[in-house]
Short mmCIF file of C-alpha atoms in Angstrom, two decimals:
data_model
loop_
_atom_site.label_atom_id
_atom_site.label_comp_id
_atom_site.label_asym_id
_atom_site.label_seq_id
_atom_site.Cartn_x
_atom_site.Cartn_y
_atom_site.Cartn_z
CA MET F 1 0.60 0.18 -0.48
CA ALA F 2 1.53 3.51 -1.15
CA GLU F 3 0.31 5.41 1.29
CA THR F 4 1.04 9.17 0.90
CA LYS F 5 2.60 11.37 4.13
CA VAL F 6 0.93 14.75 4.97
CA LYS F 7 3.64 17.73 4.73
CA GLU F 8 2.97 20.78 6.65
CA ALA F 9 2.79 23.00 4.60
CA LYS F 10 0.16 24.98 3.46
CA GLU F 11 -2.08 22.61 0.60
CA PRO F 12 -4.25 23.00 -2.32
CA LEU F 13 -8.14 21.79 -1.91
CA PHE F 14 -8.02 19.32 -5.14
CA GLY F 15 -4.04 19.21 -5.69
CA LYS F 16 -2.10 16.62 -7.83
CA LYS F 17 -2.28 15.10 -4.18
CA GLU F 18 -5.77 14.98 -3.00
CA ARG F 19 -6.79 13.79 -6.68
CA LYS F 20 -4.86 11.01 -6.67
CA LEU F 21 -6.16 10.03 -2.89
CA LEU F 22 -9.63 10.39 -4.44
CA VAL F 23 -8.65 8.70 -7.67
CA ASP F 24 -6.61 5.89 -7.41
CA PRO F 25 -8.21 3.22 -5.70
CA LEU F 26 -10.44 3.09 -8.28
CA LEU F 27 -8.46 1.12 -10.21
CA ASP F 28 -4.64 1.05 -8.87
CA ASN F 29 -4.83 0.79 -5.87
CA ASN F 30 -8.54 -0.71 -5.94
CA PRO F 31 -8.95 -1.93 -2.19
CA ILE F 32 -10.84 -5.02 -3.54
CA THR F 33 -8.73 -6.54 -6.40
CA VAL F 34 -4.66 -5.19 -5.82
CA GLN F 35 -5.22 -5.41 -1.75
CA VAL F 36 -8.01 -7.85 -1.08
CA LEU F 37 -10.04 -6.71 0.93
CA GLY F 38 -13.76 -6.80 2.12
CA VAL F 39 -13.93 -10.05 -1.27
CA CYS F 40 -16.87 -10.95 1.78
CA SER F 41 -19.74 -9.14 1.12
CA ALA F 42 -17.45 -8.32 -2.35
CA LEU F 43 -19.23 -12.05 -2.75
CA ALA F 44 -22.40 -11.62 -0.62
CA VAL F 45 -23.89 -8.72 -2.62
CA THR F 46 -23.45 -9.35 -6.09
CA SER F 47 -26.97 -11.23 -7.11
CA LEU F 48 -28.47 -8.43 -7.90
CA LEU F 49 -27.53 -4.95 -9.11
CA MET F 50 -30.19 -2.96 -7.34
CA PRO F 51 -28.84 -4.04 -3.98
CA SER F 52 -25.48 -3.04 -4.98
CA ILE F 53 -25.81 0.13 -5.74
CA VAL F 54 -27.20 0.79 -2.58
CA MET F 55 -24.36 -1.02 -1.07
CA THR F 56 -22.15 1.09 -2.37
CA VAL F 57 -23.63 4.23 -1.28
CA ALA F 58 -23.87 3.31 2.09
CA VAL F 59 -20.17 1.72 2.21
CA VAL F 60 -19.28 5.39 0.47
CA PHE F 61 -20.79 7.03 2.99
CA VAL F 62 -19.84 5.63 6.07
CA CYS F 63 -16.33 4.62 4.55
CA GLY F 64 -15.65 8.69 4.18
CA PHE F 65 -17.31 9.88 7.38
CA SER F 66 -15.09 7.52 9.14
CA ASN F 67 -12.54 8.82 7.97
CA LEU F 68 -13.32 11.73 8.38
CA ILE F 69 -13.94 12.09 12.23
CA THR F 70 -11.26 9.24 13.12
CA SER F 71 -8.51 11.98 11.40
CA LEU F 72 -10.46 15.14 13.61
CA LEU F 73 -9.73 12.62 16.66
CA ARG F 74 -6.44 11.08 15.51
CA ASN F 75 -4.98 13.11 18.44
CA ILE F 76 -7.55 12.05 21.14
CA ILE F 77 -7.77 8.57 20.47
CA PRO F 78 -5.56 6.91 23.35
CA ASN F 79 -3.23 4.34 21.55
CA GLU F 80 -4.54 1.35 23.68
CA VAL F 81 -8.15 1.42 22.58
CA ARG F 82 -7.60 3.27 18.75
CA LEU F 83 -9.14 0.03 18.15
CA ILE F 84 -12.52 -0.16 19.96
CA ALA F 85 -12.53 3.27 19.56
CA GLN F 86 -12.60 3.60 15.13
CA LEU F 87 -14.50 0.17 15.46
CA ILE F 88 -17.07 2.84 16.85
CA ILE F 89 -17.36 5.85 15.28
CA ILE F 90 -17.94 2.90 11.76
CA ALA F 91 -21.02 1.20 14.09
CA THR F 92 -22.26 4.90 14.45
CA LEU F 93 -22.30 6.29 11.26
CA VAL F 94 -23.21 2.25 9.83
CA THR F 95 -26.31 2.90 12.81
CA ILE F 96 -27.41 6.16 11.03
CA VAL F 97 -27.46 3.98 7.85
CA GLU F 98 -29.99 2.32 9.38
CA LEU F 99 -32.17 4.31 10.81
CA SER F 100 -32.53 7.09 7.54
CA LEU F 101 -32.80 3.70 5.76
CA LYS F 102 -36.03 3.41 7.54
CA TYR F 103 -37.11 7.20 7.56
CA PHE F 104 -36.71 7.32 4.22
CA ASP F 105 -37.03 3.73 2.60
CA TYR F 106 -37.84 1.72 4.19
CA PRO F 107 -38.84 -1.17 1.32
CA THR F 108 -34.42 -0.55 0.70
CA TYR F 109 -33.63 -0.93 3.98
CA LYS F 110 -36.61 -4.47 4.53
CA GLU F 111 -34.06 -5.92 1.32
CA LEU F 112 -30.47 -4.83 2.79
CA SER F 113 -31.05 -4.60 6.31
CA VAL F 114 -29.29 -7.92 7.22
CA TYR F 115 -26.28 -6.23 4.63
CA ILE F 116 -25.42 -3.11 5.83
CA GLY F 117 -24.89 -4.34 9.18
CA LEU F 118 -21.85 -6.35 7.82
CA ILE F 119 -20.56 -3.46 6.50
CA ILE F 120 -19.02 -2.89 10.05
CA THR F 121 -17.40 -5.59 9.39
CA ASN F 122 -16.22 -4.55 5.81
CA CYS F 123 -12.50 -5.03 6.63
CA ILE F 124 -11.66 -2.18 3.72
CA VAL F 125 -13.21 0.21 5.87
CA MET F 126 -10.96 -0.22 9.47
CA GLY F 127 -7.18 -1.32 6.93
CA ARG F 128 -7.96 3.02 6.02
CA LEU F 129 -8.61 4.04 9.03
CA GLU F 130 -6.02 2.36 10.72
CA ALA F 131 -2.99 2.52 8.32
CA PHE F 132 -4.09 6.35 7.10
CA ALA F 133 -6.69 8.45 8.72
CA MET F 134 -4.91 7.82 12.36
CA GLY F 135 -2.34 8.74 10.23
CA ASN F 136 -3.35 12.13 8.29
CA LYS F 137 -5.08 15.19 7.98
CA PRO F 138 -8.99 15.30 7.77
CA TRP F 139 -9.64 15.96 4.06
CA LYS F 140 -7.00 14.43 3.06
CA SER F 141 -8.50 11.81 4.62
CA PHE F 142 -12.30 11.86 3.99
CA LEU F 143 -11.20 12.21 -0.06
CA ASP F 144 -8.94 8.41 1.18
CA GLY F 145 -12.09 7.15 2.61
CA LEU F 146 -14.89 8.36 -0.60
CA GLY F 147 -11.41 7.42 -2.83
CA ASN F 148 -11.91 3.23 -1.36
CA GLY F 149 -15.56 3.88 -0.92
CA VAL F 150 -15.87 4.36 -4.22
CA GLY F 151 -13.33 1.99 -5.64
CA TYR F 152 -14.87 -1.27 -3.91
CA GLY F 153 -18.48 0.01 -5.27
CA ILE F 154 -16.91 -0.15 -8.74
CA ILE F 155 -16.18 -3.98 -8.26
CA LEU F 156 -19.17 -4.28 -6.93
CA ILE F 157 -21.41 -2.60 -9.17
CA VAL F 158 -19.36 -4.14 -12.57
CA VAL F 159 -19.61 -8.30 -10.51
CA ALA F 160 -23.53 -7.70 -10.02
CA PHE F 161 -23.93 -6.14 -13.43
CA PHE F 162 -22.25 -9.73 -15.12
CA ARG F 163 -24.06 -11.57 -12.24
CA GLU F 164 -27.82 -10.15 -12.92
CA LEU F 165 -27.18 -9.74 -16.15
CA PHE F 166 -26.10 -14.04 -17.22
CA GLY F 167 -27.32 -14.91 -13.69
CA LYS F 168 -30.86 -14.42 -14.76
CA GLY F 169 -31.26 -12.41 -18.47
CA THR F 170 -31.81 -9.22 -16.04
CA LEU F 171 -31.00 -5.69 -14.79
CA PHE F 172 -32.57 -4.17 -12.80
CA GLY F 173 -35.17 -7.19 -12.49
CA ALA F 174 -35.49 -5.60 -16.58
CA GLN F 175 -36.54 -8.65 -18.87
CA ILE F 176 -32.37 -7.54 -21.01
CA LEU F 177 -31.65 -11.10 -22.40
CA PRO F 178 -33.62 -12.46 -24.75
CA GLU F 179 -36.69 -15.01 -23.37
CA GLY F 180 -35.63 -18.64 -24.43
CA TYR F 181 -31.74 -17.60 -22.26
CA PHE F 182 -31.44 -20.45 -20.01
CA ALA F 183 -30.25 -18.49 -17.03
CA ASN F 184 -27.28 -19.85 -15.88
CA ASN F 185 -26.95 -20.88 -12.15
CA LEU F 186 -24.11 -20.68 -11.37
CA MET F 187 -23.81 -17.00 -11.43
CA VAL F 188 -26.01 -16.15 -9.43
CA MET F 189 -23.85 -18.62 -6.03
CA PRO F 190 -21.78 -16.54 -3.91
CA ALA F 191 -18.99 -18.71 -6.56
CA ALA F 192 -19.26 -16.86 -10.03
CA ALA F 193 -18.24 -13.45 -8.11
CA MET F 194 -14.96 -14.72 -7.17
CA PHE F 195 -14.47 -15.19 -10.70
CA ILE F 196 -15.67 -12.75 -12.30
CA LEU F 197 -13.30 -11.23 -10.01
CA ALA F 198 -10.07 -13.59 -10.81
CA VAL F 199 -10.52 -12.54 -15.01
CA PHE F 200 -10.91 -8.75 -13.74
CA ILE F 201 -7.92 -9.17 -11.82
CA TRP F 202 -6.13 -10.85 -15.10
CA ILE F 203 -7.29 -7.32 -17.23
CA GLN F 204 -6.02 -5.42 -14.83
CA ARG F 205 -2.28 -6.82 -14.49
CA SER F 206 -2.03 -7.81 -17.67
CA ARG F 207 -2.98 -4.07 -18.47
CA ASN F 208 -0.88 -3.35 -15.96
CA LYS F 209 2.91 -5.03 -14.41
CA GLU F 210 3.20 -2.63 -12.10
CA LEU F 211 0.66 -3.86 -10.09
CA VAL F 212 1.85 -7.85 -10.58
CA ASP F 213 5.13 -7.79 -8.17
CA ILE F 214 3.05 -6.07 -5.46
CA SER F 215 0.25 -8.00 -4.60
CA MET Y 1 -1.63 8.15 28.75
CA SER Y 2 -3.06 7.17 31.63
CA THR Y 3 -4.82 4.56 32.90
CA THR Y 4 -7.70 7.19 34.37
CA LYS Y 5 -7.79 9.36 30.69
CA ILE Y 6 -7.92 6.07 28.69
CA TYR Y 7 -11.27 5.43 30.75
CA LEU Y 8 -12.26 8.85 29.98
CA PHE Y 9 -11.89 8.87 26.94
CA VAL Y 10 -13.79 5.98 25.94
CA ALA Y 11 -16.41 7.14 29.14
CA SER Y 12 -17.22 10.12 27.09
CA MET Y 13 -16.92 8.50 23.37
CA THR Y 14 -19.88 6.73 25.33
CA VAL Y 15 -21.80 9.39 25.93
CA VAL Y 16 -21.36 11.42 23.20
CA VAL Y 17 -22.25 8.20 21.04
CA ALA Y 18 -24.88 6.98 22.54
CA LEU Y 19 -26.82 10.77 22.88
CA LEU Y 20 -26.00 11.02 19.18
CA LEU Y 21 -28.16 7.54 17.69
CA THR Y 22 -30.92 8.19 20.34
CA GLY Y 23 -32.22 11.95 19.98
CA PHE Y 24 -31.61 10.39 15.67
CA ARG Y 25 -33.51 7.39 16.14
CA MET Y 26 -36.18 9.24 18.52
CA ALA Y 27 -36.53 12.27 15.00
CA THR Y 28 -37.18 9.65 13.35
CA ALA Y 29 -39.32 6.11 14.81
CA GLU Y 30 -42.33 8.50 13.39
CA GLN Y 31 -42.34 8.27 9.89
CA ALA Y 32 -40.25 4.35 10.34
CA GLU Y 33 -43.08 3.54 12.08
CA ILE Y 34 -45.84 4.74 9.28
CA ASN Y 35 -43.25 3.26 6.35
CA GLU Y 36 -43.51 0.30 8.11
CA LYS Y 37 -46.70 -0.49 8.58
CA VAL Y 38 -47.74 0.81 5.48
CA PHE Y 39 -44.78 -1.51 4.48
CA ASN Y 40 -46.87 -4.68 5.92
CA LYS Y 41 -50.55 -3.65 4.94
CA ARG Y 42 -48.55 -3.09 1.39
CA ALA Y 43 -47.69 -6.89 0.94
CA ILE Y 44 -50.76 -7.90 2.55
CA LEU Y 45 -52.60 -5.71 -1.19
CA LYS Y 46 -50.26 -7.94 -2.81
CA SER Y 47 -51.48 -11.27 -1.85
CA LEU Y 48 -55.07 -9.78 -3.71
CA ALA Y 49 -52.56 -9.64 -7.04
CA GLU Y 50 -55.80 -9.38 -9.48
CA GLY Y 51 -57.91 -8.72 -6.76
CA LEU Y 52 -57.12 -5.35 -6.23
CA ASN Y 53 -58.03 -2.43 -8.94
CA GLY Y 54 -55.42 -1.51 -10.11
CA ASN Y 55 -51.42 -1.68 -10.12
CA LEU Y 56 -49.99 -2.30 -5.79
CA ASP Y 57 -46.82 0.15 -7.51
CA ASP Y 58 -48.98 3.12 -8.36
CA ILE Y 59 -51.56 3.41 -5.32
CA SER Y 60 -49.42 5.73 -3.17
CA ASP Y 61 -49.21 5.24 0.93
CA GLU Y 62 -51.62 6.64 1.47
CA GLU Y 63 -54.03 5.52 0.13
CA VAL Y 64 -52.71 1.84 1.33
CA GLN Y 65 -53.16 3.14 4.55
CA ALA Y 66 -57.04 4.56 2.60
CA ILE Y 67 -58.21 1.16 1.32
CA PHE Y 68 -56.99 -0.41 5.22
CA GLU Y 69 -59.69 1.80 6.62
CA LYS Y 70 -62.49 1.37 4.37
CA ASP Y 71 -62.46 -2.04 2.50
CA VAL Y 72 -60.54 -4.11 4.27
CA LYS Y 73 -62.37 -5.20 7.90
CA GLN Y 74 -60.55 -6.68 9.87
CA PHE Y 75 -61.04 -9.99 12.25
CA VAL Y 76 -57.99 -12.45 14.47
CA ILE Y 77 -59.01 -16.52 14.53
CA LYS Y 78 -58.14 -19.02 17.08
CA ALA Y 79 -57.90 -22.39 15.74
CA ASP Y 80 -60.70 -23.60 17.09
CA GLY Y 81 -63.15 -21.42 14.94
CA THR Y 82 -63.85 -18.32 17.40
CA ILE Y 83 -62.67 -14.96 17.10
CA ASN Y 84 -60.81 -13.13 19.49
CA GLU Y 85 -62.50 -9.25 20.18
CA GLU Y 86 -59.42 -7.79 21.98
CA LEU Y 87 -57.27 -7.93 19.54
CA ALA Y 88 -56.75 -6.33 15.90
CA ALA Y 89 -54.86 -7.76 12.99
CA GLU Y 90 -52.59 -5.82 12.02
CA ASN Y 91 -51.02 -5.72 14.93
CA VAL Y 92 -50.33 -9.47 15.46
CA LYS Y 93 -47.39 -10.07 15.11
CA MET Y 94 -47.32 -13.57 13.64
CA LYS Y 95 -43.72 -13.65 14.80
CA LYS Y 96 -44.38 -14.01 18.66
CA GLU Y 97 -47.64 -16.41 17.87
CA VAL Y 98 -46.01 -18.68 16.58
CA LYS Y 99 -44.17 -19.78 18.58
CA LYS Y 100 -47.32 -20.03 20.92
CA PRO Y 101 -49.18 -23.93 20.96
CA VAL Y 102 -51.29 -24.01 17.98
CA GLU Y 103 -54.20 -23.69 20.62
CA GLU Y 104 -53.24 -20.07 21.83
CA ARG Y 105 -52.30 -19.36 18.50
CA ASN Y 106 -53.65 -15.63 17.12
CA LEU Y 107 -54.69 -15.66 12.68
CA PRO Y 108 -54.32 -12.47 12.40
CA LEU Y 109 -57.86 -12.40 8.97
CA PHE Y 110 -57.82 -9.21 6.37
CA VAL Y 111 -61.58 -9.55 4.85
CA TYR Y 112 -61.45 -7.24 2.19
CA ALA Y 113 -64.56 -6.13 -0.61
CA ASN Y 114 -63.75 -4.55 -3.23
CA PRO Y 115 -65.68 -1.48 -4.47
CA VAL Y 116 -65.77 -1.95 -7.57
CA SER Y 117 -66.31 -5.76 -8.22
CA ASN Y 118 -68.21 -6.11 -4.57
CA LYS Y 119 -65.87 -9.03 -4.64
CA THR Y 120 -64.86 -10.48 -1.32
CA TYR Y 121 -61.27 -11.50 -0.91
CA TYR Y 122 -60.15 -13.85 2.36
CA ILE Y 123 -56.27 -13.06 3.23
CA THR Y 124 -54.37 -15.29 6.08
CA ALA Y 125 -50.98 -15.03 7.25
CA VAL Y 126 -49.07 -17.46 7.03
CA ARG Y 127 -44.70 -18.26 9.26
CA GLY Y 128 -42.67 -20.73 8.46
CA LYS Y 129 -38.74 -21.68 8.01
CA GLY Y 130 -36.64 -20.77 4.88
CA LEU Y 131 -32.84 -22.25 4.29
CA TRP Y 132 -31.67 -19.28 7.07
CA ASP Y 133 -34.04 -18.02 9.19
CA GLU Y 134 -37.64 -16.96 8.84
CA ILE Y 135 -40.14 -16.44 5.90
CA TRP Y 136 -43.44 -15.18 6.62
CA GLY Y 137 -46.16 -14.50 3.54
CA SER Y 138 -49.70 -13.74 2.93
CA ILE Y 139 -52.78 -15.67 1.01
CA ALA Y 140 -55.98 -14.61 -0.34
CA LEU Y 141 -58.21 -16.78 -0.38
CA GLU Y 142 -61.57 -16.37 -2.35
CA GLU Y 143 -65.00 -15.95 -1.81
CA ASP Y 144 -64.79 -19.86 -1.57
CA PHE Y 145 -62.45 -20.63 1.12
CA ASN Y 146 -60.07 -23.16 -1.55
CA THR Y 147 -59.28 -21.03 -4.21
CA ILE Y 148 -56.09 -18.70 -4.06
CA VAL Y 149 -56.11 -15.40 -5.35
CA GLY Y 150 -52.76 -14.78 -5.18
CA VAL Y 151 -49.67 -14.97 -2.46
CA SER Y 152 -47.06 -12.93 -1.07
CA TYR Y 153 -44.06 -13.78 0.21
CA ASP Y 154 -41.96 -12.36 2.62
CA HIS Y 155 -38.67 -13.61 4.01
CA ALA Y 156 -35.75 -12.84 6.79
CA ALA Y 157 -32.64 -13.76 4.92
CA GLU Y 158 -32.99 -16.30 1.86
CA THR Y 159 -30.23 -15.99 -0.74
CA PRO Y 160 -31.07 -13.33 -3.15
CA GLY Y 161 -31.09 -14.90 -6.65
CA LEU Y 162 -32.66 -18.23 -5.13
CA GLY Y 163 -34.47 -18.70 -1.71
CA ALA Y 164 -34.98 -14.71 -2.18
CA GLU Y 165 -36.70 -15.03 -5.24
CA ILE Y 166 -40.05 -16.59 -3.41
CA LYS Y 167 -40.56 -13.09 -2.97
CA ASP Y 168 -38.71 -11.59 -5.96
CA ASN Y 169 -39.35 -13.21 -8.20
CA SER Y 170 -43.32 -12.42 -9.75
CA ALA Y 171 -43.65 -15.01 -11.55
CA TRP Y 172 -42.82 -17.81 -9.92
CA VAL Y 173 -45.70 -15.97 -7.03
CA ALA Y 174 -47.94 -15.37 -9.98
CA LEU Y 175 -47.73 -19.99 -10.26
CA PHE Y 176 -50.08 -19.93 -6.74
CA THR Y 177 -52.99 -18.31 -8.73
CA GLY Y 178 -55.80 -21.01 -9.55
CA LYS Y 179 -54.02 -23.52 -6.78
CA LYS Y 180 -57.07 -24.87 -4.62
CA LEU Y 181 -56.74 -26.07 -0.65
CA TYR Y 182 -59.01 -28.81 -0.84
CA ASP Y 183 -59.78 -32.00 -3.45
CA ASP Y 184 -62.83 -32.25 -4.58
CA ALA Y 185 -63.83 -34.79 -1.59
CA GLY Y 186 -63.27 -31.68 0.54
CA ASN Y 187 -59.87 -33.07 2.25
CA PHE Y 188 -57.61 -30.18 2.68
CA VAL Y 189 -55.00 -30.54 0.58
CA SER Y 190 -52.82 -27.49 0.70
CA ILE Y 191 -50.33 -26.91 -2.17
CA ASN Y 192 -46.43 -28.77 -2.48
CA VAL Y 193 -44.04 -27.10 -4.26
CA ARG Y 194 -42.67 -29.23 -6.01
CA LYS Y 195 -39.10 -30.08 -7.15
CA GLY Y 196 -38.30 -31.11 -10.31
CA GLY Y 197 -41.83 -29.14 -11.94
CA ALA Y 198 -45.85 -29.85 -10.72
CA ILE Y 199 -47.33 -32.09 -13.11
CA PRO Y 200 -49.05 -29.93 -15.30
CA GLY Y 201 -52.99 -30.04 -13.64
CA ASN Y 202 -52.31 -30.59 -10.23
CA PRO Y 203 -54.10 -28.32 -8.80
CA HIS Y 204 -51.94 -28.78 -6.18
CA GLN Y 205 -48.50 -27.95 -6.91
CA VAL Y 206 -46.27 -25.38 -8.37
CA ASP Y 207 -42.90 -25.60 -9.27
CA ALA Y 208 -39.92 -25.13 -7.19
CA ILE Y 209 -37.42 -22.12 -7.95
CA THR Y 210 -33.50 -23.93 -8.84
CA GLY Y 211 -31.46 -23.52 -6.14
CA ALA Y 212 -34.10 -22.49 -4.01
CA THR Y 213 -34.89 -26.72 -2.85
CA ILE Y 214 -34.85 -26.35 0.78
CA THR Y 215 -36.30 -22.63 0.66
CA GLY Y 216 -39.18 -24.35 -1.62
CA ASP Y 217 -40.52 -26.99 1.12
CA GLY Y 218 -40.28 -24.11 3.64
CA VAL Y 219 -42.86 -22.52 1.74
CA THR Y 220 -44.95 -26.08 1.41
CA LYS Y 221 -44.84 -26.43 5.20
CA MET Y 222 -46.39 -23.32 6.15
CA LEU Y 223 -49.07 -23.64 3.68
CA GLU Y 224 -49.84 -26.80 5.44
CA SER Y 225 -49.68 -25.72 8.50
CA GLY Y 226 -50.49 -22.45 8.78
CA LEU Y 227 -53.92 -22.41 6.75
CA GLN Y 228 -55.47 -25.84 8.44
CA LEU Y 229 -55.88 -23.21 10.99
CA TYR Y 230 -57.86 -21.18 9.20
CA GLU Y 231 -60.54 -24.49 8.87
CA PRO Y 232 -62.24 -23.80 11.42
CA TYR Y 233 -63.42 -20.32 11.31
CA PHE Y 234 -64.19 -21.02 7.88
CA ALA Y 235 -66.55 -23.60 8.26
CA THR Y 236 -68.62 -21.47 9.93
CA LEU Y 237 -68.62 -19.08 8.35
CA LYS Y 238 -69.62 -21.52 5.23
CA ALA Y 239 -72.16 -22.68 7.65
CA GLY Y 240 -73.89 -19.31 7.73
CA MET Y 241 -73.68 -18.24 4.22
#
């Protein structure tokens, strides 16, 4: 993992470094395909597109704000209890997501409630807090969180796209492939996400040789 | 850092988080409760399928509430066929009821009178076990207490794309419409979700969902054990007709 250490000099709001923080996790330092974190939930929620998108939004929110809050508190949090403190921050945000969904969109809350709770255990979120937010300034940490959340979400959506398309012949529940298409049940199984992830990693690494050494 | 400081930090963090979440919850609780009620009512109305005027997705939350006030009568019945006057059907928690012995159970019954077609439908509630957790549903019957108008199922944690299809796959749900609970001799047969496909023309079977055998078996069991409890009450209604 390539972490950028912040210099004390005055920095622009959207300088080169900031952009790098936001864009890097999307492909070259993607949490799932390069850092290989958060694979568990990538397998679980990606059989349909819609839940994957809501999950993405939720993770981007939690990841961004938990990074921000942790970074704000980084000088107050005692080293001995920092993991617990991080966990509490994440759990609080996840609870807020859950309550907001209940308030604004109850049917989606019903559909996703199990998975929303699982964001707490998503290793990407805690990994970013421990690796980045504890040692960097709030704005940078916030960008890093957003970048990693979106990087995670992109993979989720790509995997869900293929799984729903070939597993059921639909996208967002609407029939896309012709009626005669015989749904491939393997794609509905969690294992299919492994295959798609592997192909994604394969393509990614054959295009960017530098990644091969990192793993 | 000294131990006291750590305690102080943890204690103050706990207090802040607790206050924050309590406040957030209190601010959203009322609307969330309404949302939940409407959600449950929608699930009940969904079982009416064609028996409802118009498409349920086009009906607003307020209209759902209005339908329940105007066209739906609620009863709570017992397995011996008597009515429990003390409870409203929409407040019955099936999760708790299924744990009680049969004779103590409260069974919700929603009677929907369609204001346009003047037909009456009887919506029963069932609850059982799927693969991972509980499954439940509303089963709407015609006035003969035998023919299924439609069903709507839901689940706590079935696998999306597999067991969760009992809720999401409208084509599969539609298979139940027109099926019959009783054979020609009047014996209770219920509906069987059959692995390998329903035998064509059999009014008591529907196709199973590929990859969701255990959830399908759960539906079969849930229907059999749940629907026969309504039989005594329906018998008294039939006798009075």
